Coordinates of C-alpha atoms in Angstrom, one line a residue:
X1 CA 89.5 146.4 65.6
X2 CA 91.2 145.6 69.2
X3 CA 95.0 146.0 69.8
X4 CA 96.2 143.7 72.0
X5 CA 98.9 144.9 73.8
X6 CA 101.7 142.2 75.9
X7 CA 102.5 143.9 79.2
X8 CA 103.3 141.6 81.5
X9 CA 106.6 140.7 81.9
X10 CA 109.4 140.9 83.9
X11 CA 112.1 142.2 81.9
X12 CA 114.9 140.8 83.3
X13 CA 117.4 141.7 80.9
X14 CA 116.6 145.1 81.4
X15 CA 116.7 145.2 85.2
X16 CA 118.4 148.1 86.3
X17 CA 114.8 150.2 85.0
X18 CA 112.1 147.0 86.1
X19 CA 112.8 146.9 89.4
X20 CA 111.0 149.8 89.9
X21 CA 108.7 149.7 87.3
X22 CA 106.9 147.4 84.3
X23 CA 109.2 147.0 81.2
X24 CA 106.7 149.1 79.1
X25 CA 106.1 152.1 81.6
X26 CA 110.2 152.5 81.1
X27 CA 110.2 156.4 79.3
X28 CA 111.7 157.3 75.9
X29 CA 111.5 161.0 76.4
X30 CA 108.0 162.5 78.3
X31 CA 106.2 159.1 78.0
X32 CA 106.5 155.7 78.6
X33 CA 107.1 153.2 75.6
X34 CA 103.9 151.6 75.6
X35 CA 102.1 155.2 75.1
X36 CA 104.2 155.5 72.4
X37 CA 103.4 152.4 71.0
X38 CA 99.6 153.3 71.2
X39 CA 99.8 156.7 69.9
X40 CA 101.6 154.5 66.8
X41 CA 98.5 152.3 66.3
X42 CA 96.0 155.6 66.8
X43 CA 97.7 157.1 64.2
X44 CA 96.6 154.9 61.5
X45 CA 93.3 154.7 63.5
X46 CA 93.1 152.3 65.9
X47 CA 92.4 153.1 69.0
X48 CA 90.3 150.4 71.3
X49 CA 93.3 148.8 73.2
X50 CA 93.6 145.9 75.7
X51 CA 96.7 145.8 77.6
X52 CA 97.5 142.5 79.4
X53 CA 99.0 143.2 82.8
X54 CA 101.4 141.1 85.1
X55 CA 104.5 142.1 86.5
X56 CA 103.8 145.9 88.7
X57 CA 101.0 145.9 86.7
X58 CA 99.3 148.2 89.3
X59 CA 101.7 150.7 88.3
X60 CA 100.4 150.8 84.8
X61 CA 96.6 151.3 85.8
X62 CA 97.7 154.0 88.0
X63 CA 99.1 155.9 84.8
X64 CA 96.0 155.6 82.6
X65 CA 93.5 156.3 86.2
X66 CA 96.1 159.4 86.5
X67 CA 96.2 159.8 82.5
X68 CA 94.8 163.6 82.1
X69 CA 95.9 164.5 85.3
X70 CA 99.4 163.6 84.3
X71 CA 99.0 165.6 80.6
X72 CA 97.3 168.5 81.6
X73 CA 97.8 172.0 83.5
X74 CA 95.8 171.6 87.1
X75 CA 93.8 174.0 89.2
X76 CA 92.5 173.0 93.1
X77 CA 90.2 175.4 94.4
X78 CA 90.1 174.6 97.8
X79 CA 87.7 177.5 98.8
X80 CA 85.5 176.3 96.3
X81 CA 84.5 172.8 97.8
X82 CA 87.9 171.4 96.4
X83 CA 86.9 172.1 92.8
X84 CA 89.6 170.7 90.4
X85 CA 90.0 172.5 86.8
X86 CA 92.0 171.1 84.5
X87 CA 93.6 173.4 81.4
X88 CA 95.3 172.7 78.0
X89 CA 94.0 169.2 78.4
X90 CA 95.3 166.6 75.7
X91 CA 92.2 164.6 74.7
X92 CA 93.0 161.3 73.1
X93 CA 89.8 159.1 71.7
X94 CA 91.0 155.9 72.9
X95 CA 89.1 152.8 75.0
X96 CA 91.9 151.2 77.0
X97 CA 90.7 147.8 78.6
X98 CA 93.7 146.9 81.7
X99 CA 93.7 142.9 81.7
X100 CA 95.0 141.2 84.7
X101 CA 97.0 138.0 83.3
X102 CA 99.0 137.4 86.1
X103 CA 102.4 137.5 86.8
X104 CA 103.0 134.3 85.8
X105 CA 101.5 133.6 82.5
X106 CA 103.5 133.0 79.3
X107 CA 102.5 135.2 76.4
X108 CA 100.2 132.7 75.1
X109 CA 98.4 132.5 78.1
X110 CA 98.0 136.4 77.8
X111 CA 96.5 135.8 74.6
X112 CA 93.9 133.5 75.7
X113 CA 92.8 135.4 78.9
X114 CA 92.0 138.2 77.2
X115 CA 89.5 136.4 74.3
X116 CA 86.7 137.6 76.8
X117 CA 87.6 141.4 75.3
X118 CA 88.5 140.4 71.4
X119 CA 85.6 138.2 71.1
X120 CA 85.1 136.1 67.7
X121 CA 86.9 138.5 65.7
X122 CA 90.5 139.4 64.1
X123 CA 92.2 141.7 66.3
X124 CA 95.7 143.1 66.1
X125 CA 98.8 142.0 68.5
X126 CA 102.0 143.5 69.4
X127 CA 104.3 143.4 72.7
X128 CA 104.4 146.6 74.8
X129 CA 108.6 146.8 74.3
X130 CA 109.1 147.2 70.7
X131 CA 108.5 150.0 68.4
X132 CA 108.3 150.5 64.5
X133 CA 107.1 152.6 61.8
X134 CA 105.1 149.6 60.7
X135 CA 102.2 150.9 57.7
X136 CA 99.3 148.7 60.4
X137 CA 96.4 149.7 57.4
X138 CA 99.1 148.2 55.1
X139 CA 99.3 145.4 57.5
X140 CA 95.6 145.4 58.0
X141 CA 95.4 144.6 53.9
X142 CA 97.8 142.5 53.6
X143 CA 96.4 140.0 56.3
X144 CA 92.6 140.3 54.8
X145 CA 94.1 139.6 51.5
X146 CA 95.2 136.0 52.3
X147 CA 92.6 134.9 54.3
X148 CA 94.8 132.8 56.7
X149 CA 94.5 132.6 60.4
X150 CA 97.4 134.8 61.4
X151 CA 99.9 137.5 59.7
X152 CA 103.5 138.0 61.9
X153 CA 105.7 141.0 61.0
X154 CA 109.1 139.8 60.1
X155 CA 112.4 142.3 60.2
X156 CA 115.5 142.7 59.6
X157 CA 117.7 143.1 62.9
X158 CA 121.0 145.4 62.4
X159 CA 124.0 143.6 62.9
X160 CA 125.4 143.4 65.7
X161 CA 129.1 143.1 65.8
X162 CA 131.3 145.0 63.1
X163 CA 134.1 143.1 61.0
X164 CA 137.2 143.9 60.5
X165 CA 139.1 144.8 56.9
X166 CA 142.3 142.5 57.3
X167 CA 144.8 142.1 54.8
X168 CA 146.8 139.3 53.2
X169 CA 149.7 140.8 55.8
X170 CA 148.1 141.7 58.6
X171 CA 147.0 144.8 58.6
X172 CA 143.8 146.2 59.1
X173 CA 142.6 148.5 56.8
X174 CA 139.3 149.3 58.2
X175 CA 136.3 148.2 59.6
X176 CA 132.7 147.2 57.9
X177 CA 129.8 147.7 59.8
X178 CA 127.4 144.2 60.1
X179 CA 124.7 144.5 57.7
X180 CA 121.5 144.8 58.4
X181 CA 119.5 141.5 57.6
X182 CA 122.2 139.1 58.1
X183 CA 120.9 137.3 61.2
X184 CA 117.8 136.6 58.6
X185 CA 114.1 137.4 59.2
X186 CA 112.8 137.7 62.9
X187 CA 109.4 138.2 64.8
X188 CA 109.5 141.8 64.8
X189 CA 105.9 141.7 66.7
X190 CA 102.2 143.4 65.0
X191 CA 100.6 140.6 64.2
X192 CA 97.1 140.2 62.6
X193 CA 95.4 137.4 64.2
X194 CA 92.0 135.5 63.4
X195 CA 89.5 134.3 66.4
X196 CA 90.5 130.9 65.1
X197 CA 94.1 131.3 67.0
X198 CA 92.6 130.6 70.4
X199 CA 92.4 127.0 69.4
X200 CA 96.1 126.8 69.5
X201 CA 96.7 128.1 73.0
X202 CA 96.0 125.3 75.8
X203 CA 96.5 127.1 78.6
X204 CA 98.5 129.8 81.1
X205 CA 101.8 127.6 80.1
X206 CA 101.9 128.1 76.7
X207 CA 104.3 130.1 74.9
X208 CA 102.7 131.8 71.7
X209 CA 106.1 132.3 70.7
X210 CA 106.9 128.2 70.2
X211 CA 103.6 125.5 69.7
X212 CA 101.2 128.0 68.6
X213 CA 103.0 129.9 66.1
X214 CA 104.6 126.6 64.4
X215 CA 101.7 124.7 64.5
X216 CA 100.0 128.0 62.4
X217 CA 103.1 126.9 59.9
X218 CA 102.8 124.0 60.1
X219 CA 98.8 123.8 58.9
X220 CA 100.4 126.7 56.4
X221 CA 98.2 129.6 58.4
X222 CA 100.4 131.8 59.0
X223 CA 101.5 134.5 56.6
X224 CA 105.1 137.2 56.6
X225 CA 104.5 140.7 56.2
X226 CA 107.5 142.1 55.5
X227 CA 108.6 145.5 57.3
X228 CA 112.0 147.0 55.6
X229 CA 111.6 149.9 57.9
X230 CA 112.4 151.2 61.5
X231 CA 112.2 148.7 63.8
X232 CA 114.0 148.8 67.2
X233 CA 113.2 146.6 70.2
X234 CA 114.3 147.9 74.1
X235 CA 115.6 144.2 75.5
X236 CA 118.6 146.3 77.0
X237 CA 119.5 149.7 78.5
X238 CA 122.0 150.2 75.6
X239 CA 118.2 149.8 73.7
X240 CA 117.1 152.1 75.7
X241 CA 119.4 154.8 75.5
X242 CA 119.4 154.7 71.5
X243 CA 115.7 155.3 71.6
X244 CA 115.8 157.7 74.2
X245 CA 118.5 159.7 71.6
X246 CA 116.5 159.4 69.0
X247 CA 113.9 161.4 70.7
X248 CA 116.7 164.3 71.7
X249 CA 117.7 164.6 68.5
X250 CA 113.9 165.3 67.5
X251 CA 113.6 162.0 64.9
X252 CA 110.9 159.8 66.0
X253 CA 110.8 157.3 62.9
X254 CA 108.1 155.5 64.2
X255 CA 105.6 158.4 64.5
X256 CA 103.4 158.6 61.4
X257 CA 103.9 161.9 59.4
X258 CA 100.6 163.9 59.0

């Protein structure tokens, strides 16, 4: 089954990192977050990707032409008609398919460009700046066991503000953090989509975030998985510099354990 992966966008809110580069090329340690991402979703076995470029996205088919190169130990031998060893290499089985979308597409749009690669079966969808320990053979299941057209991922945001412990005079007596949950269920990305979804997506305009996901609700095709686990987004740099702690501090929660 194909991965679909959204990499196109600007990432405005994040702008100090995308002028210089695509949103999901920003690094979280020695890798950029949408390798991370993929290594996720090759964990659990899946491992034929199709990324959907816009914004710089020369820069990320430069990576994956560069990708061994960039991973491994390198030897020139000049003196040897310019013969090129390379040592230690890390071999990954993946197919990686590098969509042009255009800059100026929505996310739907995205979607439906790339039908040409996903064909007329279910693939799997996810955007290429978020990153969870999602279960995606749990996922998997849980889709094929409804039979509807399309399974989102909802999740439970952390608060974002803290509150205050005031008493009856005054005084504060503490603070309590925002619980997690209490801005309700969100898109938290990996979806599970049927071939039937291209139906729903007119054109480069469309938003698969607004007409296309509540008409799905609307004709009662679209299913919740649930996903209690870690899920973090990287919207900001403050985003950013939480995951990039995380992997300092050795803990990558959304790596599946072997």
């Amino acid at each position: 089954m194909k991965v679909v992966i959204l990499a196109g966008g600007y990432g405005t809110r994040i702008s100090e990192e995308t002028e210089l580069k695509p949103k999901p090329m920003i690094e979280i340690g020695d890798r950029p977050i949408l390798v991370h991402i993929m290594e996720h979703y090759a964990s659990y076995g899946f491992d034929d990707f199709v990324i959907c470029l816009g914004y710089k996205g020369h820069d990320i088919k430069k990576y994956f032409a560069d990708f061994y190169l960039q991973n491994s130990d390198i030897s020139f031998d000049y003196g040897n008609g310019n013969q090129i060893t390379r040592h230690n290499r890390q071999t990954r089985n993946w197919k990686v398919t590098l969509a042009e979308t255009g800059k100026e597409a929505m996310t739907g749009g995205r979607i439906r460009q790339v039908q040409k690669y996903t064909g007329n079966e279910p693939f799997m969808l996810t955007y290429g700046d978020g990153i969870a320990d999602v279960d995606v053979q749990n996922l998997l299941a849980f889709h094929q066991s409804h039979g509807k057209w399309a399974t989102i991922t909802a999740v439970q945001p952390p608060g974002r503000f803290g509150a205050l412990e005031i008493t009856g005079d005054d005084k504060v007596e503490g603070f309590v953090e925002k619980p997690k949950g209490d801005e309700g269920w969100i898109n938290g990305g990996f979806f599970v989509l049927q071939p039937e979804i291209f139906s729903l997506i007119s054109d480069n305009s469309t938003v698969w975030e607004q007409d296309p996901l509540r008409e799905l609700a609307r004709r009662n095709q679209l299913m919740a998985y649930k996903h209690h686990g870690f899920w973090q987004p990287m919207d900001t740099l403050r985003d950013k510099r939480y995951l990039e702690q995380l992997w300092r501090e050795g803990g990558l929660p959304w790596m599946k354990s072997f």
